[in-house]
Coordinates of C-alpha atoms and ligand atoms in Angstrom, one line a residue:
M10 CA -43.9 7.9 -12.6
T11 CA -44.4 11.7 -12.4
D12 CA -42.4 11.9 -9.2
R13 CA -39.3 10.5 -10.9
P14 CA -36.5 13.0 -11.8
K15 CA -36.3 14.1 -15.4
L16 CA -33.5 12.9 -17.5
T17 CA -31.3 15.7 -18.8
T18 CA -28.2 16.2 -20.9
S19 CA -25.0 16.6 -19.0
A20 CA -25.5 20.3 -19.6
G21 CA -28.8 20.1 -17.7
A22 CA -31.3 20.4 -20.6
P23 CA -34.3 18.0 -20.6
W24 CA -33.7 14.9 -22.7
P25 CA -36.8 13.7 -24.6
N26 CA -35.8 10.2 -25.8
N27 CA -33.2 7.8 -24.5
Q28 CA -34.5 4.8 -26.4
D29 CA -34.5 5.7 -30.1
S30 CA -31.7 7.2 -32.0
L31 CA -32.3 9.9 -34.5
S32 CA -32.1 8.4 -38.0
A33 CA -32.9 9.3 -41.6
G34 CA -35.9 7.2 -42.1
K35 CA -36.9 4.0 -40.3
R36 CA -33.9 2.0 -41.7
G37 CA -31.6 4.9 -42.2
P38 CA -28.2 5.7 -40.6
V39 CA -28.1 7.9 -37.5
L40 CA -27.5 11.6 -37.8
M41 CA -24.6 13.6 -36.5
Q42 CA -27.0 15.9 -34.8
D43 CA -28.0 13.1 -32.4
Y44 CA -25.6 14.7 -30.0
Q45 CA -26.7 12.8 -27.0
L46 CA -26.0 9.5 -28.7
I47 CA -22.5 10.7 -29.5
E48 CA -22.1 12.0 -25.9
K49 CA -23.2 8.6 -24.5
L50 CA -20.8 6.6 -26.7
A51 CA -17.9 9.1 -26.0
H52 CA -18.5 8.9 -22.3
Q53 CA -18.4 5.1 -22.4
N54 CA -15.0 5.3 -24.1
R55 CA -13.7 7.4 -21.2
E56 CA -15.1 5.4 -18.3
R57 CA -11.7 3.9 -17.4
I58 CA -8.8 5.9 -16.0
P59 CA -5.2 4.6 -15.8
E60 CA -5.1 1.9 -13.1
R61 CA -2.5 2.2 -10.5
T62 CA 0.8 0.7 -11.6
V63 CA 0.9 -1.1 -8.2
H64 CA -2.0 -1.6 -5.8
A65 CA -4.5 -1.6 -8.6
K66 CA -7.0 -3.9 -6.9
G67 CA -8.5 -2.3 -3.8
W68 CA -11.3 -2.3 -1.2
G69 CA -12.1 0.5 1.2
A70 CA -14.6 2.2 3.5
H71 CA -15.0 5.4 5.6
G72 CA -14.6 5.5 9.4
K73 CA -13.1 7.4 12.3
L74 CA -9.9 7.6 14.2
V75 CA -10.4 7.9 18.0
I76 CA -7.5 8.8 20.4
T77 CA -7.8 7.3 23.9
G78 CA -4.1 7.5 24.9
D79 CA -1.9 10.5 25.6
I80 CA 1.2 11.0 23.3
S81 CA 1.0 14.8 23.5
K82 CA 4.5 15.0 24.9
Y83 CA 5.8 13.6 21.5
T84 CA 3.5 15.3 19.0
K85 CA 1.5 18.5 18.6
A86 CA -0.7 16.9 15.9
K87 CA -4.2 17.9 16.8
A88 CA -5.7 14.7 15.5
L89 CA -3.5 12.7 17.9
Q90 CA -4.4 14.6 21.1
P91 CA -6.4 12.8 23.8
G92 CA -10.1 12.5 23.0
A93 CA -9.7 13.6 19.4
E94 CA -12.0 12.0 16.8
T95 CA -11.2 12.4 13.1
P96 CA -13.1 11.3 10.0
M97 CA -11.1 9.0 7.7
I98 CA -11.1 6.7 4.7
A99 CA -9.2 3.5 4.3
R100 CA -8.2 1.6 1.1
F101 CA -6.7 -1.8 1.2
S102 CA -5.2 -3.5 -1.9
T103 CA -3.0 -6.2 -3.3
V104 CA 0.3 -5.0 -4.9
A105 CA 0.8 -6.9 -8.1
G106 CA -2.5 -7.9 -9.5
E107 CA -4.4 -5.8 -12.0
Q108 CA -7.9 -4.4 -11.2
G109 CA -9.6 -7.6 -12.2
A110 CA -7.2 -9.8 -10.1
A111 CA -8.7 -12.2 -7.6
D112 CA -8.8 -10.9 -4.1
H113 CA -7.4 -14.0 -2.3
E114 CA -4.0 -14.0 -3.9
R115 CA -0.8 -14.4 -1.9
D116 CA 0.7 -10.9 -1.9
V117 CA 1.6 -8.1 0.3
R118 CA -1.5 -5.9 1.1
G119 CA -1.5 -2.1 0.9
F120 CA -3.0 -0.4 3.9
A121 CA -3.7 3.2 3.1
L122 CA -5.4 5.6 5.5
K123 CA -6.4 9.3 5.0
F124 CA -7.3 11.3 8.0
Y125 CA -9.3 14.5 7.4
T126 CA -7.7 16.5 10.2
E127 CA -8.5 20.2 11.0
D128 CA -4.9 21.0 10.0
G129 CA -5.2 19.2 6.6
N130 CA -5.1 15.7 5.4
W131 CA -2.7 13.2 7.0
D132 CA -2.1 10.1 4.8
M133 CA -0.6 7.0 6.3
V134 CA 0.3 4.9 3.2
G135 CA 1.4 1.6 4.6
N136 CA 1.3 -2.2 4.1
N137 CA 0.2 -5.2 6.2
T138 CA 3.8 -5.9 6.9
P139 CA 6.3 -3.9 9.0
V140 CA 9.1 -4.1 6.4
F141 CA 9.6 -4.0 2.6
F142 CA 11.5 -5.9 -0.1
V143 CA 14.0 -3.2 -0.9
R144 CA 15.6 -0.4 1.1
D145 CA 16.9 1.8 -1.8
P146 CA 14.5 3.5 -4.2
Y147 CA 16.8 2.7 -7.1
K148 CA 15.7 -0.9 -6.8
F149 CA 11.9 -0.2 -6.7
P150 CA 11.0 0.0 -10.4
D151 CA 13.0 -3.1 -11.1
F152 CA 11.4 -5.0 -8.2
I153 CA 8.0 -4.1 -9.5
H154 CA 8.9 -5.3 -13.0
T155 CA 9.6 -8.7 -11.5
Q156 CA 6.1 -8.8 -10.0
K157 CA 4.4 -7.7 -13.2
R158 CA 4.1 -9.6 -16.5
H159 CA 7.1 -10.8 -18.6
P160 CA 7.4 -8.6 -21.7
K161 CA 7.4 -11.5 -24.1
T162 CA 5.1 -14.1 -22.5
N163 CA 2.8 -11.6 -20.9
M164 CA 2.6 -14.0 -18.0
R165 CA 4.0 -13.5 -14.5
S166 CA 7.4 -15.0 -14.0
P167 CA 8.5 -16.8 -10.8
T168 CA 12.0 -16.9 -12.3
A169 CA 12.1 -13.1 -12.4
M170 CA 10.9 -12.8 -8.8
W171 CA 13.3 -15.3 -7.4
D172 CA 16.2 -14.1 -9.5
F173 CA 15.7 -10.6 -8.2
W174 CA 15.1 -11.7 -4.6
S175 CA 18.1 -14.0 -4.5
L176 CA 20.3 -11.2 -5.8
S177 CA 18.8 -8.8 -3.1
P178 CA 19.2 -10.4 0.3
E179 CA 17.5 -7.4 1.9
A180 CA 14.3 -8.9 0.6
L181 CA 14.6 -12.0 2.8
H182 CA 12.6 -10.4 5.7
Q183 CA 9.6 -9.4 3.6
V184 CA 9.7 -12.6 1.5
T185 CA 9.6 -14.6 4.7
I186 CA 6.5 -12.7 5.9
L187 CA 4.9 -13.0 2.4
M188 CA 5.3 -16.8 2.4
S189 CA 4.1 -17.1 6.0
D190 CA 0.5 -17.2 7.1
R191 CA 0.3 -13.5 7.1
G192 CA 0.8 -13.5 3.3
L193 CA -2.8 -14.6 2.7
P194 CA -5.2 -12.9 5.1
Q195 CA -8.8 -14.0 4.9
S196 CA -10.0 -10.5 4.5
P197 CA -8.7 -6.9 4.9
M198 CA -10.3 -6.9 8.3
H199 CA -8.0 -9.8 9.4
M200 CA -4.6 -8.1 9.0
N201 CA -2.5 -5.5 10.7
G202 CA -1.4 -2.3 9.1
Y203 CA 2.1 -0.8 9.5
G204 CA 3.4 2.6 8.5
S205 CA 6.5 0.5 7.8
H206 CA 8.8 3.5 7.3
T207 CA 10.2 5.5 10.1
Y208 CA 8.4 8.8 10.4
S209 CA 8.8 11.5 13.0
F210 CA 6.8 13.4 15.6
W211 CA 7.5 16.9 16.8
N212 CA 6.0 18.6 19.8
D213 CA 5.3 22.2 20.9
A214 CA 8.8 22.5 22.4
G215 CA 10.3 21.7 19.0
E216 CA 11.7 18.3 19.9
R217 CA 11.7 15.5 17.3
Y218 CA 11.1 11.8 18.0
W219 CA 11.3 9.0 15.4
V220 CA 8.1 7.0 15.2
K221 CA 6.8 3.7 13.7
F222 CA 3.0 3.4 13.2
H223 CA 1.2 0.1 13.9
F224 CA -2.5 -0.7 13.4
K225 CA -3.4 -4.0 15.0
T226 CA -6.5 -5.9 13.8
Q227 CA -9.1 -6.6 16.5
Q228 CA -10.7 -9.2 14.3
G229 CA -7.8 -11.7 14.7
H230 CA -5.1 -12.8 12.2
T231 CA -7.1 -15.4 10.2
F232 CA -5.5 -16.6 7.0
Y233 CA -6.0 -19.1 4.2
T234 CA -3.6 -21.7 3.0
N235 CA -3.0 -21.7 -0.7
A236 CA -5.2 -24.7 -1.1
E237 CA -8.1 -23.0 0.8
A238 CA -7.6 -19.8 -1.3
E239 CA -7.9 -21.8 -4.5
Q240 CA -11.3 -23.1 -3.3
V241 CA -12.4 -19.5 -2.4
I242 CA -11.2 -18.1 -5.7
G243 CA -13.0 -20.9 -7.5
K244 CA -16.2 -19.5 -6.1
T245 CA -15.5 -15.8 -6.1
R246 CA -12.8 -13.5 -7.2
E247 CA -14.2 -10.6 -5.1
G248 CA -14.0 -12.2 -1.7
Y249 CA -12.4 -9.2 0.1
Q250 CA -14.9 -6.8 -1.4
E251 CA -17.8 -9.0 -0.3
R252 CA -16.6 -9.6 3.2
L253 CA -15.6 -6.0 3.9
F254 CA -18.7 -4.5 2.3
N255 CA -21.2 -6.9 3.8
T256 CA -19.7 -6.7 7.3
I257 CA -19.9 -2.9 7.4
E258 CA -23.4 -3.0 5.7
G259 CA -24.5 -5.4 8.5
G260 CA -23.4 -2.9 11.2
D261 CA -20.5 -4.9 12.5
Y262 CA -17.7 -2.4 12.3
P263 CA -14.1 -3.6 12.1
R264 CA -11.6 -2.0 14.4
W265 CA -7.8 -1.7 14.6
K266 CA -5.9 -0.7 17.7
F267 CA -3.5 2.2 16.9
Q268 CA 0.0 2.0 18.5
V269 CA 3.3 3.8 18.0
Q270 CA 6.9 3.0 18.8
I271 CA 8.8 6.0 19.8
M272 CA 12.6 6.5 19.5
P273 CA 14.4 9.6 20.9
E274 CA 16.1 11.5 18.1
A275 CA 19.6 10.8 19.3
D276 CA 19.1 7.0 19.6
A277 CA 19.2 6.8 15.8
E278 CA 23.0 7.1 16.0
K279 CA 23.3 4.2 18.4
T280 CA 21.0 1.3 17.3
A281 CA 22.8 -1.7 15.9
Y282 CA 20.5 -1.6 12.9
N283 CA 19.8 1.4 10.8
P284 CA 16.4 2.7 12.1
F285 CA 15.7 4.2 8.7
D286 CA 16.2 1.0 6.8
L287 CA 12.8 -0.2 5.5
T288 CA 13.8 -3.8 5.6
K289 CA 14.1 -3.7 9.4
V290 CA 11.8 -3.5 12.4
W291 CA 12.5 -1.9 15.7
P292 CA 12.4 -4.7 18.3
H293 CA 9.4 -4.4 20.6
S294 CA 11.7 -5.1 23.6
E295 CA 13.8 -2.0 22.8
Y296 CA 10.9 0.3 21.7
P297 CA 7.7 -1.1 23.2
P298 CA 4.4 -0.3 21.4
I299 CA 2.4 2.5 23.1
D300 CA -1.4 2.5 22.8
V301 CA -2.8 5.6 21.2
G302 CA -6.4 4.7 20.3
Y303 CA -8.2 2.9 17.5
F304 CA -9.8 3.3 14.2
E305 CA -13.1 1.9 13.1
L306 CA -14.6 1.5 9.6
N307 CA -18.4 2.2 9.7
R308 CA -19.6 3.4 6.3
N309 CA -19.4 2.0 2.8
A310 CA -18.7 4.2 -0.1
D311 CA -21.9 5.3 -2.0
N312 CA -20.0 5.0 -5.2
Y313 CA -16.9 2.8 -5.5
F314 CA -15.3 4.8 -8.3
T315 CA -15.7 8.3 -6.9
E316 CA -14.7 7.4 -3.4
I317 CA -12.3 4.4 -3.5
E318 CA -10.8 4.4 -7.0
N319 CA -10.5 8.2 -6.9
A320 CA -9.0 8.2 -3.4
A321 CA -5.4 9.4 -3.7
F322 CA -3.1 8.6 -0.8
S323 CA 0.4 10.0 -0.5
P324 CA 3.1 10.0 2.2
S325 CA 3.7 13.7 1.2
N326 CA 0.5 14.5 3.1
I327 CA 1.6 15.2 6.7
V328 CA 0.3 17.7 9.2
P329 CA 2.0 19.8 11.9
G330 CA 3.4 17.5 14.6
I331 CA 4.0 14.6 12.1
S332 CA 6.9 14.5 9.6
W333 CA 9.2 12.3 7.6
S334 CA 12.6 10.8 8.3
P335 CA 15.8 10.1 6.3
D336 CA 14.4 6.7 5.1
K337 CA 15.5 6.7 1.5
M338 CA 12.4 4.8 0.3
L339 CA 10.1 7.2 2.1
Q340 CA 11.9 10.1 0.5
A341 CA 11.3 8.6 -2.9
R342 CA 7.6 7.8 -2.2
I343 CA 7.0 11.4 -1.1
F344 CA 7.7 12.3 -4.7
S345 CA 6.3 9.3 -6.6
Y346 CA 2.9 8.8 -4.9
A347 CA 1.8 12.4 -5.5
D348 CA 3.2 12.2 -9.0
A349 CA 1.3 8.9 -9.7
H350 CA -1.9 10.7 -8.8
R351 CA -1.2 13.7 -11.0
H352 CA -0.8 11.2 -13.8
R353 CA -3.8 9.0 -12.9
L354 CA -6.3 11.6 -11.8
G355 CA -5.0 14.9 -13.0
T356 CA -3.1 17.9 -11.6
H357 CA -5.9 18.9 -9.3
Y358 CA -6.6 15.4 -7.8
E359 CA -6.9 16.9 -4.4
T360 CA -10.0 18.8 -5.4
I361 CA -11.9 15.5 -6.0
P362 CA -14.4 15.3 -3.1
V363 CA -12.9 12.2 -1.5
N364 CA -9.4 13.8 -1.4
R365 CA -10.6 17.3 -0.5
P366 CA -9.5 18.5 2.9
R367 CA -12.2 19.3 5.4
C368 CA -10.5 22.5 6.4
P369 CA -10.0 25.7 4.4
V370 CA -7.5 25.4 1.5
H371 CA -5.7 28.5 0.3
H372 CA -2.9 28.4 -2.3
Y373 CA -1.6 30.1 -5.4
H374 CA -1.5 27.3 -7.9
R375 CA -3.3 28.5 -11.0
D376 CA -5.2 27.1 -13.9
G377 CA -4.5 23.7 -15.4
E378 CA -6.8 20.9 -16.5
M379 CA -10.0 20.5 -14.5
N380 CA -9.1 23.3 -12.1
M381 CA -12.3 24.2 -10.2
Y382 CA -10.6 26.4 -7.5
G383 CA -9.9 30.0 -8.1
G384 CA -7.5 30.2 -5.2
L385 CA -8.6 33.6 -4.2
A386 CA -8.7 33.0 -0.4
S387 CA -9.0 36.7 0.3
G388 CA -11.9 37.2 -2.0
N389 CA -9.8 39.9 -3.7
E390 CA -9.2 39.1 -7.4
N391 CA -5.9 41.0 -7.4
A392 CA -4.4 38.5 -4.9
Y393 CA -3.4 35.9 -7.5
Y394 CA 0.3 35.9 -6.8
E395 CA 2.4 36.0 -3.7
P396 CA 3.7 38.2 -2.0
N397 CA 0.9 40.7 -2.6
S398 CA -0.6 43.8 -1.1
Y399 CA -4.2 42.6 -1.5
N400 CA -4.8 40.6 1.6
G401 CA -4.0 37.2 0.0
A402 CA -3.2 34.2 2.1
L403 CA 0.1 34.2 4.0
E404 CA 2.4 31.5 5.2
D405 CA 2.0 30.2 8.7
R406 CA 5.4 30.0 10.4
S407 CA 4.0 28.3 13.4
A408 CA 3.8 25.2 11.2
T409 CA 7.6 25.1 10.9
E410 CA 9.0 21.8 12.0
P411 CA 12.2 21.5 14.0
P412 CA 15.3 21.1 11.8
L413 CA 16.0 17.6 10.4
R414 CA 19.5 17.0 11.7
I415 CA 21.3 15.3 8.9
D416 CA 25.0 14.8 9.1
G417 CA 27.2 13.4 6.4
D418 CA 28.7 13.8 3.0
A419 CA 26.7 13.4 -0.2
A420 CA 27.8 10.0 -1.6
R421 CA 26.5 6.7 -2.7
Y422 CA 26.7 4.5 0.4
D423 CA 26.8 0.7 -0.1
H424 CA 23.5 -0.4 1.3
T425 CA 24.4 -4.1 1.2
E426 CA 26.7 -3.7 4.2
Y427 CA 23.8 -4.3 6.6
D428 CA 23.0 -7.6 8.3
D429 CA 20.0 -8.9 6.4
Y430 CA 19.7 -12.2 8.3
L431 CA 19.4 -11.4 12.0
Q432 CA 15.8 -10.1 12.1
V433 CA 14.7 -12.9 9.8
R434 CA 16.2 -15.4 12.2
E435 CA 14.3 -13.8 15.1
L436 CA 11.1 -14.2 13.2
Y437 CA 11.8 -17.7 12.0
A438 CA 13.3 -19.2 15.1
K439 CA 11.6 -17.3 17.9
V440 CA 8.3 -15.9 16.7
M441 CA 7.0 -18.8 14.5
N442 CA 6.0 -22.2 15.9
D443 CA 6.6 -25.5 14.2
D444 CA 3.3 -25.5 12.3
E445 CA 3.9 -22.0 11.0
R446 CA 7.4 -22.9 9.9
A447 CA 6.1 -26.0 8.1
R448 CA 3.5 -23.9 6.2
L449 CA 6.2 -21.3 5.4
H450 CA 8.5 -24.1 4.0
G451 CA 5.6 -25.4 1.9
N452 CA 4.5 -22.0 0.6
M453 CA 8.1 -21.0 -0.4
G454 CA 9.1 -24.4 -1.8
G455 CA 6.0 -24.4 -4.0
A456 CA 6.5 -20.9 -5.2
M457 CA 9.9 -21.8 -6.6
V458 CA 8.7 -24.8 -8.6
G459 CA 10.0 -24.5 -12.2
V460 CA 12.6 -21.8 -11.3
P461 CA 16.1 -22.5 -12.7
T462 CA 18.2 -24.5 -10.2
E463 CA 21.0 -21.9 -10.1
I464 CA 18.6 -19.2 -8.9
V465 CA 17.0 -21.5 -6.3
E466 CA 20.4 -22.6 -5.0
R467 CA 21.4 -19.0 -4.6
W468 CA 18.3 -18.4 -2.5
F469 CA 18.9 -21.5 -0.4
G470 CA 22.3 -20.0 0.4
H471 CA 20.6 -17.0 2.0
L472 CA 18.1 -19.3 3.9
K473 CA 21.0 -21.3 5.3
Q474 CA 22.5 -18.1 6.8
V475 CA 19.2 -17.4 8.5
D476 CA 18.8 -20.9 9.9
P477 CA 19.9 -24.3 8.5
R478 CA 16.4 -25.6 9.3
Y479 CA 14.9 -22.9 7.1
E480 CA 17.0 -24.0 4.1
A481 CA 16.5 -27.7 4.7
G482 CA 12.7 -27.3 5.1
V483 CA 12.2 -25.2 2.0
R484 CA 14.6 -27.5 -0.1
A485 CA 12.6 -30.6 0.8
E486 CA 9.3 -29.0 -0.1
W487 CA 10.8 -27.6 -3.4
E488 CA 12.1 -31.0 -4.4
K489 CA 8.9 -32.7 -3.5
Q490 CA 6.6 -30.2 -5.1
S491 CA 8.8 -29.9 -8.2
R492 CA 8.6 -33.7 -8.8
D493 CA 4.8 -33.7 -8.2
A494 CA 4.6 -31.0 -10.9
G495 CA 6.7 -32.9 -13.3
Y496 CA 10.0 -31.1 -13.0
D497 CA 13.4 -32.4 -12.3
P498 CA 14.4 -29.8 -9.7
N499 CA 18.1 -30.3 -10.2
A500 CA 18.1 -29.9 -13.9
L501 CA 16.5 -26.6 -14.8
P502 CA 19.0 -24.6 -16.8
I503 CA 19.2 -20.8 -16.5
T504 CA 20.7 -20.0 -19.9
G505 CA 19.1 -20.3 -23.2
A506 CA 15.8 -21.4 -21.7
T507 CA 12.5 -20.0 -22.7
P508 CA 11.4 -17.5 -20.0
Q509 CA 10.0 -19.7 -17.2
T510 CA 6.3 -19.1 -16.5
T511 CA 3.6 -20.8 -14.7
K512 CA 2.4 -24.0 -16.2
G513 CA -1.0 -22.4 -16.7
D514 CA -3.0 -24.2 -14.0
S515 CA -2.4 -21.6 -11.3
A516 CA -5.8 -20.6 -10.0
H517 CA -4.5 -17.8 -7.8
G518 CA -1.7 -15.6 -6.7
L519 CA 1.9 -15.5 -7.8
P520 CA 2.4 -18.2 -10.5
G521 CA 3.7 -21.4 -9.0
M522 CA 2.2 -20.6 -5.7
S523 CA -0.9 -22.7 -6.4
H524 CA 1.3 -25.8 -6.1
A525 CA 2.2 -25.0 -2.5
A526 CA 1.2 -26.4 0.8
E527 CA -1.5 -28.7 -0.5
Ligands
NDP13 P1 8.4 -9.7 19.5 O1 8.4 -11.1 19.9 O2 8.2 -8.7 20.5 O3 7.4 -9.5 18.3 C1 7.1 -10.4 17.4 C2 6.0 -9.9 16.6 O4 6.0 -10.7 15.4 C3 4.6 -10.0 17.1 O5 4.3 -9.0 18.0 C4 3.8 -10.0 15.8 O6 3.7 -8.6 15.4 C5 4.8 -10.5 14.8 N1 4.4 -11.8 14.2 C6 3.9 -12.9 14.7 N2 3.7 -13.8 13.7 C7 4.2 -13.3 12.6 C8 4.3 -13.7 11.2 N3 3.9 -14.9 10.9 N4 4.8 -12.9 10.3 C9 5.1 -11.7 10.7 N5 5.1 -11.2 11.9 C10 4.6 -12.0 12.8 O7 9.8 -9.6 18.8 P2 10.6 -8.4 18.1 O8 9.9 -7.1 18.2 O9 12.0 -8.6 18.7 O10 10.6 -8.9 16.6 C11 11.0 -10.2 16.3 C12 10.7 -10.4 14.8 O11 9.3 -10.3 14.7 C13 11.2 -9.3 13.9 O12 12.5 -9.6 13.5 C14 10.2 -9.3 12.8 O13 10.5 -10.2 11.9 C15 8.9 -9.7 13.5 N6 8.0 -8.6 13.7 C16 8.4 -7.5 14.6 C17 7.6 -6.4 14.6 C18 8.1 -5.2 15.4 O14 7.6 -4.1 15.1 N7 9.0 -5.3 16.3 C19 6.3 -6.3 13.9 C20 6.0 -7.5 13.2 C21 6.8 -8.5 13.1 P3 2.4 -7.7 15.7 O15 2.4 -7.5 17.1 O16 2.7 -6.5 14.9 O17 1.2 -8.5 15.2

């Protein structure tokens, strides 16, 4: 007993009694002066911080990035030079579900990596899919509203999702992947990660290249069908956390192969597709993936809240040799992710240990809530503004990236002019086999059960333009599964109807999806 640490107040004073409150007499009320009781209750009230608006449910671990290839001719990034080893943390997540959501839901997965390089933190905030639902940031908040709860019913609404998607054909590519096998990985270890956006590399000679990041699972792409996921969720809602945590704890460290696709700067003017359009991939045949190395996850967090919940990833965090691109969604995320963390964790979120760079940090930001950094890099208290004559930190012009060559007039360009069908056709007709297509039809048809006929027909119009087999397959599944669920698929009105919601028996995932592929 005597070897155990002594309980103290949060101010460090010894605390004599943590069992009995201070009261006026045996039966009396507690006293205001029982400050530690008040402190304890007040702390409990403040244990929760705002959950992320998206990607609230997450799982993560620490690890290392190891570079085995040589891409030094494209980038001067120190962490990407041959032989480099860089500590890192990864956080995976679902997009739509709240913090208590079941892990095995059909959804896109977040794939966020923070590399603690000697030149500062590089964050790669991607997904498990190479594309996204929208290409213009104006559409992002609306899209997320369709994934969240209906304002009146407080339930999730397949009608809203399919209404939005059917009016946004650029979503076809991502929705196809979401409804394919890859939309329900067995665990975070069984999925790829993609930077999704186009980023850029720049080298010592000041040349810029466009780049796509790929992280390929070495554990295999194993997935669950909706029916299997229902079984899993019936037993545990924390299946991802359990598998990731226990695998690492058991010393079996998951790995991902790290690859890049490189595009010379001038090619961006020539490709048939817009290489900065987040709803498109760069075909492997045109820009073959180059092996760079791998990352491995080998250490669980000691404390989930301080290391995984407090982890703040933002595409604004780049390091010399790596930069952004004109991708409009990326440009918006550069602002909105850092802003989300300022809201969620506070202005000084980068001083929280898990976010703190492992290299010296010198800046002139001052004061503010929870500021624990004086910012006096020179050690001279007079150097608290810049420029100064007191030996304060100076800018480093060697970190200047080559100019981003942007040509064009400021205007609102019609983003709907792109071909949103071709790459989906490649995926559907050439990449998928018959079994994969059949499961895709079942998953998608089931997810549209109960959605007004007009919306479903609008979506079918898009599928037909991809491939008539796609439309016919999903239509047949939708009709069958609608009837099985007690709906007349051809008589669901769009106007005057109560907002459509799940029938309430959905055990997992997006409402309506539980009916699929059983
Ligand atoms: P390839 O045949 O060279 O590549 C096809 C890629 O598709 C595979 O390498 C694999 O990506 C991925 N894939 C396999 N099954 C699925 C699935 N069920 N859902 C999503 N992706 C899957 O062809 P292209 O590069 O010409 O691309 C053809 C189509 O493949 C694209 O239109 C796109 O839909 C899809 N795709 C392409 C990717 C790319 O970066 N080029 C990446 C992912 C998908 P991986 O090797 O990354 O596992």
